[in-house]
XYZ file of C-alpha atoms in Angstrom:
556
model
C -16.309 0.768 11.220
C -17.431 -0.859 8.141
C -18.778 -4.417 7.603
C -17.613 -6.613 4.418
C -20.553 -6.610 2.653
C -21.008 -2.676 2.457
C -17.985 -2.829 1.660
C -18.189 -5.034 -1.412
C -21.254 -2.627 -2.900
C -19.681 0.321 -2.386
C -16.724 -0.726 -3.815
C -18.555 -2.497 -6.793
C -20.623 0.284 -7.024
C -17.701 2.744 -7.778
C -15.683 0.441 -9.779
C -18.671 0.337 -12.274
C -19.145 3.901 -12.258
C -15.725 4.711 -12.975
C -15.277 1.584 -15.330
C -12.293 0.531 -13.633
C -10.620 -2.545 -14.881
C -12.903 -2.996 -17.469
C -10.750 -3.128 -20.576
C -7.940 -5.487 -19.112
C -9.409 -9.495 -18.678
C -8.437 -11.574 -15.490
C -5.829 -13.551 -17.176
C -4.356 -10.221 -18.273
C -4.769 -8.284 -15.016
C -2.968 -11.475 -13.743
C -0.402 -11.826 -16.302
C 1.030 -7.699 -16.523
C 3.225 -8.067 -13.474
C 4.015 -11.849 -14.310
C 7.620 -13.763 -13.869
C 11.168 -12.576 -13.891
C 10.521 -9.522 -11.876
C 13.833 -11.204 -10.647
C 13.262 -11.691 -7.216
C 10.840 -8.833 -6.856
C 10.890 -9.256 -3.209
C 9.834 -8.396 0.361
C 12.735 -7.571 2.898
C 10.109 -7.269 5.039
C 9.930 -4.366 7.746
C 7.366 -4.679 10.419
C 6.589 -3.207 13.770
C 7.840 -4.670 16.952
C 4.923 -3.730 18.985
C 1.943 -5.988 19.178
C -1.561 -4.418 17.786
C -4.886 -5.073 20.117
C -7.903 -4.404 20.100
C -9.550 -6.018 17.123
C -13.429 -4.862 16.587
C -15.265 -7.974 15.238
C -16.692 -6.961 11.841
C -13.765 -4.167 10.717
C -12.516 -4.613 7.406
C -9.491 -3.143 5.915
C -9.730 -2.990 1.684
C -6.841 -2.715 -0.760
C -6.676 -1.915 -4.175
C -3.819 -3.314 -6.087
C -3.077 -2.709 -9.949
C -2.899 -6.284 -10.137
C -3.183 -9.980 -8.118
C -1.940 -13.037 -8.988
C -3.340 -15.605 -10.690
C -2.592 -18.460 -8.467
C -2.626 -18.427 -4.385
C 0.067 -20.717 -3.959
C 3.270 -19.409 -3.067
C 5.543 -21.533 -5.322
C 3.754 -20.028 -8.130
C 6.090 -16.666 -8.583
C 3.913 -14.004 -10.548
C 6.586 -10.935 -9.628
C 4.881 -7.871 -8.339
C 1.777 -9.226 -8.153
C 2.322 -11.888 -6.071
C 4.877 -10.273 -3.840
C 2.307 -7.347 -3.120
C -0.102 -8.987 -1.412
C 1.377 -12.549 -0.473
C 2.936 -11.292 3.169
C -0.755 -10.662 3.767
C -1.661 -14.323 4.224
C 2.218 -15.240 4.563
C 3.219 -16.937 8.290
C 7.212 -17.201 7.706
C 9.492 -18.470 10.231
C 11.318 -14.790 11.080
C 10.606 -11.686 9.860
C 13.202 -8.672 9.510
C 12.479 -5.839 12.234
C 11.157 -2.383 11.682
C 13.498 0.202 10.891
C 13.602 3.518 12.903
C 14.598 5.179 9.583
C 12.104 4.062 6.711
C 14.508 5.236 4.042
C 17.265 2.280 5.420
C 16.216 -1.183 4.702
C 16.998 -3.956 7.659
C 20.296 -6.196 7.268
C 20.160 -9.385 6.145
C 20.458 -10.803 9.631
C 18.280 -8.012 11.593
C 15.505 -10.462 12.372
C 13.201 -11.786 14.915
C 10.667 -14.643 15.320
C 7.375 -14.166 13.602
C 5.659 -17.556 14.095
C 8.536 -19.310 16.037
C 8.902 -19.241 19.465
C 13.260 -18.842 19.235
C 16.106 -19.473 17.095
C 19.947 -19.585 17.271
C 22.659 -19.996 14.929
C 25.745 -22.400 15.825
C 29.276 -21.591 14.771
C 28.567 -23.663 11.389
C 25.961 -21.547 10.546
C 23.303 -23.876 11.314
C 20.292 -22.413 12.361
C 17.730 -24.070 15.538
C 14.362 -23.102 15.462
C 11.725 -23.990 18.141
C 8.249 -23.562 17.309
C 5.737 -22.508 20.038
C 2.910 -24.243 21.641
C -0.707 -23.936 20.519
C -0.460 -22.121 17.664
C -2.900 -23.570 14.940
C -3.497 -23.118 11.467
C -7.318 -21.927 10.168
C -8.068 -25.819 9.883
C -7.264 -26.630 13.621
C -3.904 -28.335 13.347
C -1.173 -27.500 16.016
C 2.300 -26.439 13.867
C 4.762 -28.996 14.713
C 8.392 -29.912 12.951
C 6.456 -32.375 10.630
C 5.096 -29.281 8.724
C 8.602 -27.658 8.474
C 9.997 -31.331 6.907
C 6.811 -31.094 4.281
C 7.029 -27.203 3.476
C 10.721 -27.433 2.407
C 10.109 -30.591 0.753
C 7.459 -28.729 -1.639
C 9.581 -26.132 -1.898
C 12.392 -27.995 -3.214
C 9.826 -29.833 -5.823
C 8.158 -26.668 -6.636
C 9.374 -23.336 -5.785
C 12.169 -22.108 -8.104
C 12.508 -18.755 -6.419
C 12.898 -20.156 -3.112
C 15.575 -22.386 -4.300
C 17.479 -19.598 -5.731
C 17.360 -18.112 -1.887
C 18.210 -21.419 -0.650
C 21.888 -21.197 -2.748
C 22.322 -17.618 -1.550
C 21.559 -18.885 2.191
C 23.896 -21.694 1.991
C 21.428 -24.396 2.393
C 22.265 -27.989 2.328
C 19.597 -28.987 0.000
C 20.546 -32.562 0.148
C 18.953 -32.473 4.027
C 17.580 -28.838 4.531
C 15.993 -30.053 8.035
C 16.704 -31.901 10.625
C 13.707 -32.633 13.231
C 15.132 -32.592 16.742
C 11.093 -33.490 18.075
C 7.612 -32.195 17.600
C 8.531 -28.754 18.129
C 12.199 -28.066 17.235
C 14.045 -28.296 14.036
C 17.298 -27.152 12.482
C 18.325 -25.613 9.335
C 21.292 -27.238 7.760
C 23.781 -25.360 5.996
C 26.819 -26.126 3.675
C 28.328 -23.010 4.751
C 28.418 -20.436 7.026
C 27.225 -17.506 5.315
C 25.467 -14.215 6.439
C 22.000 -14.754 4.263
C 20.688 -17.963 5.779
C 18.300 -16.151 8.071
C 16.874 -13.603 5.914
C 15.815 -16.506 3.685
C 13.449 -17.423 6.605
C 11.723 -14.535 6.087
C 10.763 -14.702 2.801
C 7.024 -15.167 2.107
C 7.259 -18.467 0.051
C 9.065 -20.047 2.913
C 5.502 -19.881 5.282
C 5.168 -23.187 6.765
C 2.287 -24.861 5.676
C 0.031 -27.184 7.763
C 0.922 -30.106 6.201
C -2.276 -32.367 7.617
C -4.238 -30.208 5.538
C -2.396 -29.688 2.486
C -1.728 -33.511 2.148
C -5.547 -34.741 2.451
C -6.331 -32.506 -1.134
C -3.105 -34.181 -2.657
C -3.989 -37.031 -5.544
C -2.113 -39.247 -7.345
C -2.128 -36.848 -10.332
C -1.640 -34.125 -8.087
C 0.682 -35.039 -5.037
C 1.565 -31.664 -3.880
C -2.156 -30.626 -3.894
C -1.395 -27.903 -6.476
C -4.481 -27.621 -7.721
C -6.212 -26.914 -4.590
C -3.423 -24.387 -3.485
C -3.991 -22.110 -6.399
C -6.941 -20.818 -4.994
C -6.439 -21.184 -0.577
C -3.940 -20.952 1.733
C -2.785 -23.384 4.562
C -0.206 -21.195 6.597
C -0.120 -20.526 10.380
C 0.001 -16.641 9.714
C -2.548 -14.166 11.544
C -5.210 -14.524 8.202
C -6.144 -17.335 6.064
C -7.634 -16.996 2.394
C -11.479 -17.550 2.614
C -12.245 -16.816 -0.816
C -9.975 -15.892 -4.083
C -10.796 -15.224 -7.631
C -8.178 -15.753 -9.774
C -6.232 -12.110 -10.739
C -9.227 -10.497 -9.518
C -9.729 -10.428 -5.894
C -9.521 -12.183 -2.549
C -10.876 -11.890 0.977
C -9.096 -12.942 4.081
C -10.662 -13.901 7.314
C -8.830 -13.904 10.791
C -7.151 -17.255 11.234
C -8.774 -18.748 14.665
C -5.530 -20.479 15.555
C -3.562 -17.433 15.881
C -2.154 -16.809 18.888
C 0.473 -14.714 19.363
C -1.520 -11.110 19.277
C -4.916 -9.864 18.290
C -4.672 -8.072 14.573
C -6.988 -5.351 14.631
C -9.020 -6.326 11.449
C -11.108 -9.343 11.048
C -11.203 -9.078 7.376
C -9.073 -7.981 4.408
C -10.364 -7.393 0.679
C -7.935 -7.079 -1.654
C -9.560 -6.488 -5.245
C -7.374 -5.689 -8.416
C -8.131 -2.334 -10.266
C -5.678 -1.728 -12.766
C -6.347 1.662 -13.127
C -4.967 4.207 -11.238
C -7.457 7.104 -11.606
C -9.906 4.646 -10.627
C -8.009 3.433 -7.473
C -7.408 7.446 -6.616
C -11.060 7.919 -6.447
C -11.569 5.242 -4.260
C -9.264 6.450 -1.744
C -10.820 9.884 -2.061
C -14.141 8.606 -1.222
C -13.318 6.204 1.634
C -13.965 3.145 -0.695
C -10.590 1.580 0.029
C -8.235 2.093 2.932
C -5.201 1.516 0.789
C -3.684 1.323 -2.681
C -0.216 1.769 -4.244
C 1.570 2.561 -7.823
C -0.848 5.512 -8.188
C 0.525 7.653 -10.977
C 2.945 9.896 -9.416
C 1.245 13.232 -10.672
C -2.166 11.913 -9.208
C -0.374 10.892 -5.878
C 0.834 14.987 -5.826
C -2.836 15.824 -6.430
C -4.078 14.124 -3.343
C -1.465 15.721 -0.920
C -3.188 17.811 1.851
C -6.406 15.997 1.505
C -7.791 14.942 4.783
C -8.860 11.696 3.584
C -5.406 10.200 2.795
C -2.122 9.930 4.032
C 0.855 9.790 1.544
C 3.048 6.567 2.403
C 6.650 7.007 0.969
C 9.940 5.431 1.516
C 12.905 4.616 -1.067
C 12.914 1.222 -2.099
C 15.536 -0.899 -3.379
C 14.240 -1.310 -6.901
C 15.810 0.809 -9.455
C 14.908 2.228 -12.911
C 17.898 1.001 -15.017
C 19.034 0.929 -18.759
C 20.400 -2.195 -19.828
C 22.421 -2.836 -22.810
C 22.874 -5.908 -24.579
C 26.509 -7.202 -24.024
C 26.222 -9.236 -27.682
C 25.772 -6.397 -29.685
C 29.884 -5.258 -30.191
C 29.367 -1.434 -29.405
C 27.772 -2.372 -26.156
C 30.607 -4.866 -25.045
C 32.770 -2.047 -25.265
C 33.610 -0.365 -21.953
C 33.871 2.870 -23.102
C 30.084 3.146 -24.904
C 29.075 2.282 -21.540
C 30.780 4.895 -19.900
C 29.564 7.583 -22.445
C 26.027 6.670 -22.389
C 26.121 6.361 -18.332
C 27.707 10.213 -18.445
C 25.147 11.626 -20.641
C 22.338 10.901 -18.569
C 20.896 13.362 -16.233
C 19.484 11.434 -13.344
C 18.663 14.506 -11.521
C 16.163 16.023 -14.601
C 14.626 13.044 -15.139
C 13.481 12.292 -11.317
C 12.523 15.860 -11.324
C 10.471 15.764 -14.380
C 9.138 12.315 -13.959
C 9.079 11.432 -10.251
C 9.000 14.625 -8.431
C 9.732 14.095 -4.939
C 8.739 10.599 -4.878
C 12.365 9.612 -6.146
C 15.981 9.967 -6.337
C 19.106 9.576 -8.735
C 20.620 6.380 -8.573
C 24.193 8.047 -9.138
C 25.958 4.255 -8.065
C 26.011 1.114 -8.446
C 24.294 -0.022 -5.484
C 20.599 1.301 -4.125
C 21.325 4.078 -1.206
C 18.870 2.152 1.013
C 20.990 -1.261 1.163
C 23.090 -1.164 4.008
C 26.786 -0.882 3.256
C 29.945 1.192 3.248
C 30.077 4.686 1.665
C 30.105 4.541 -2.308
C 33.698 5.078 -3.577
C 32.277 7.315 -6.516
C 29.000 8.442 -7.983
C 28.048 9.731 -11.387
C 27.322 12.927 -12.580
C 26.307 14.102 -16.352
C 29.133 14.918 -18.230
C 28.352 15.501 -22.020
C 31.620 16.699 -23.303
C 33.427 13.562 -21.265
C 30.977 11.277 -23.009
C 31.224 12.480 -26.399
C 35.505 12.015 -25.912
C 34.756 8.393 -24.664
C 32.804 7.771 -28.169
C 35.294 8.975 -30.347
C 37.956 6.674 -28.635
C 35.596 3.906 -29.063
C 35.396 4.720 -32.611
C 31.998 6.237 -32.580
C 32.834 9.861 -33.050
C 29.432 10.335 -35.394
C 27.471 8.330 -32.678
C 25.220 5.367 -33.708
C 21.705 4.604 -33.657
C 19.896 2.202 -30.827
C 16.480 0.911 -29.828
C 15.424 0.914 -26.494
C 12.249 -1.200 -25.840
C 9.885 -0.502 -23.028
C 6.785 -2.152 -21.160
C 4.405 -0.139 -19.069
C 4.434 -2.497 -16.304
C 7.953 -2.993 -15.736
C 9.384 -0.658 -14.443
C 5.956 1.017 -14.562
C 3.238 3.332 -16.327
C 6.161 6.098 -16.322
C 8.660 3.868 -18.428
C 7.803 5.363 -21.912
C 8.255 9.147 -20.338
C 11.829 7.839 -18.321
C 13.148 6.749 -21.992
C 12.073 9.975 -23.872
C 14.420 11.804 -21.302
C 16.553 9.530 -21.857
C 16.865 9.520 -25.616
C 17.175 13.234 -25.669
C 19.841 13.101 -23.339
C 21.522 10.611 -25.776
C 21.161 12.954 -28.547
C 23.013 15.645 -27.188
C 26.114 13.208 -27.602
C 25.420 12.002 -30.786
C 23.544 8.636 -30.216
C 19.965 8.333 -32.305
C 17.754 6.435 -29.833
C 14.632 5.292 -30.541
C 11.867 4.101 -28.518
C 9.900 0.780 -28.881
C 6.807 0.003 -26.578
C 6.195 -3.765 -26.083
C 2.906 -3.951 -25.119
C 2.373 -7.460 -23.412
C 4.439 -7.673 -19.946
C 4.771 -11.562 -20.347
C 6.263 -11.388 -23.777
C 8.474 -8.579 -22.734
C 9.910 -10.631 -20.209
C 10.272 -13.689 -22.438
C 11.977 -11.734 -25.087
C 14.781 -10.160 -22.214
C 15.590 -13.761 -21.606
C 15.852 -15.096 -25.349
C 18.069 -12.239 -25.914
C 15.954 -10.304 -28.321
C 16.552 -6.874 -27.451
C 19.317 -4.195 -28.115
C 18.785 -2.221 -24.846
C 15.566 -1.663 -22.598
C 14.555 -0.338 -19.676
C 13.895 -2.293 -16.507
C 14.297 -2.438 -12.933
C 15.293 -4.958 -10.204
C 14.839 -4.975 -6.401
C 16.503 -7.648 -4.233
C 14.943 -10.140 -1.929
C 17.653 -9.529 0.657
C 19.055 -6.257 1.508
C 22.922 -6.475 0.963
C 25.592 -5.727 -1.418
C 26.578 -9.305 -2.134
C 22.700 -10.678 -3.044
C 22.226 -7.359 -5.387
C 25.366 -7.866 -7.401
C 25.253 -11.806 -7.301
C 21.169 -11.197 -8.718
C 22.163 -8.954 -11.532
C 25.735 -9.244 -12.801
C 27.208 -12.728 -11.697
C 27.556 -14.635 -15.128
C 26.547 -17.953 -13.564
C 24.969 -17.474 -10.626
C 22.799 -14.210 -10.974
C 19.336 -14.480 -11.351
C 18.449 -12.143 -14.070
C 22.000 -11.235 -16.061
C 20.461 -11.501 -19.212
C 22.523 -8.613 -20.652
C 25.429 -11.009 -20.268
C 27.960 -9.319 -18.474
C 31.078 -11.018 -17.373
C 34.181 -9.547 -15.621
C 36.756 -12.360 -14.291
C 38.332 -9.863 -11.400
C 34.596 -8.758 -10.168
C 33.380 -12.387 -9.896
C 36.693 -13.595 -7.969
C 36.206 -10.855 -5.350
C 32.106 -11.176 -5.337
C 32.668 -15.162 -4.692
C 35.077 -13.982 -1.838
C 32.229 -11.835 -0.332
C 29.473 -14.851 -0.235
C 31.595 -15.984 2.873
C 33.269 -12.998 4.368
C 31.882 -12.129 7.694
C 30.650 -8.844 8.739
C 33.646 -6.322 9.588
C 36.105 -4.310 8.180
C 37.453 -6.722 5.915
C 33.559 -7.475 4.205
C 33.208 -3.357 3.870
C 36.865 -3.014 2.342
C 35.865 -5.585 0.073
C 32.348 -4.280 -0.739
C 34.077 -0.773 -1.521
C 36.445 -2.771 -4.126
C 33.544 -4.519 -5.577
C 31.725 -1.541 -6.143
C 34.656 0.595 -7.441
C 35.072 -2.132 -9.950
C 31.156 -1.651 -11.285
C 31.428 1.922 -11.098
C 34.021 2.017 -14.083
C 32.766 -0.731 -15.948
C 29.208 0.054 -16.278
C 27.249 -3.239 -16.145
C 23.716 -1.520 -16.294
C 22.941 2.242 -16.162
C 21.210 3.002 -13.109
C 19.062 5.990 -13.534
C 16.544 6.692 -10.430
C 15.291 5.083 -7.227
C 11.630 5.702 -7.300
C 9.812 6.261 -3.733
C 7.652 3.238 -2.306
C 4.852 5.571 -2.530
C 1.429 4.707 -1.643
C -1.888 6.036 -0.085
C -3.506 4.931 3.006
C -6.804 6.186 4.713
C -6.299 8.555 7.576
C -6.763 7.217 11.047
C -4.699 4.142 10.152
C -1.623 3.998 12.056
C 1.513 1.489 12.537
C 2.012 1.214 9.043
C 4.373 -0.837 7.687
C 4.888 -2.962 4.199
C 7.300 -5.022 2.523
C 9.966 -3.152 0.240
C 7.397 -3.893 -2.622
C 4.188 -2.213 -0.739
C 2.994 -5.568 0.641
C 0.836 -3.997 3.839
C 1.651 -6.015 6.823
C -2.266 -5.963 7.680
C -1.598 -7.657 11.368
C 0.476 -4.741 12.504
C -1.771 -2.089 11.638
C -3.658 -0.334 14.269
C -7.032 2.432 14.326
C -6.887 6.026 15.704
C -10.255 5.480 17.241
């Protein structure tokens, strides 16, 4: 296997030759995926078996479209963060591996990662026991005091995990009770099915409080400056170097005692250009990449040097319509646009086999009862609905897109949508917004008439997905302004409804409301597609392709 120094030299030569990344500054690279990517989340799926046989000096090399500018888990930068953070995370729990990669784990389908055991009482409070002997890379053994400090820091700094605490009904006034050095309780205010899943979110990784506090100052009590370029978790890997938005090198945590990972080092480099990443994979200069353009991905099929990794993800490409616009506040107009869309044609033309039509109001990979209906294109019905709404002659509209979210294919999807809308009399023009961060800010500021976007829920559950996107008060990204009192009443009831027939029936009722009301026009579900060097096995990722390197094994 390859030594770290050889890999870095080879990769540097390849990137120089291909010009990868030369047209994008480090700050721009970090920013392109920043902010409200909604909680673009890793519902982590991992292998239940433990790898073994680590060889000193082996390195796993990842090329990513972007890296975060800040290594602190409390600083959320969308996919740039979530696609790599799991590599040096150390969460209390993890989601179990699924036999069927097309279905994500349920919200309570979890197991211990760094913990020894956990139990939930009848009120929903969770008692967790920590293992003996587990240490951070700084030599400090994990304790309940670390847990207390971690969630104090979360509440002070991490808006994403605070949102998840709300979903998990954490008691934020008293989130953690220390029982002894190795036992603590997560306190809740309601017994809801989401609490366990929140403990698998990467920014809830337990921190070495002793080490982090040693870098705190009066001006920086949470050691944000130090955490921006360092890690202090109890997971298998720790950051040995970090260059903002450019690269990260990780080394094995000598205090990790759960199992022995295959690789002693992990090198992650930001390479925005898809073609450059593809070339690196085909020449053996890298072991993994993702978000390769679909046509390039297809061109690599059959190449013995790589394997294509794919599974449908809960992320969906959506057309959002601003409800502040009178025409889009009319349900008949939204229904007409929905019926005008030929989802199968868009998937075939843009994604090929690496996607599927999004023809309901819930991603099919989220476990739940069968949808009570689905959408198909019906041009005549769309025209009739427009006429009933008073737009028999159609209208003009602008669809704003950005190449980062949902992806480089956004403009092509929007063009196909515009062509299909033209068939029912709607004249849609495309506006390309160059800056990803300004695009997100403009959405929040209610600046667009309509926009192409995507969303991926942190927790794989119908309630969470619908709350995230559509709740008028509790939603994380209901920037379109959707409101429906019946929907809110039923969704709020669903929050505390335990698993079983009654909950499934309520999910079906809510789904029927949304299918009729069309709060957003779901278009396609892209595959979670990446490229892996041949010979690497036991591959698992989070829903946004954050590779769980610690579970990989080599087929020697």
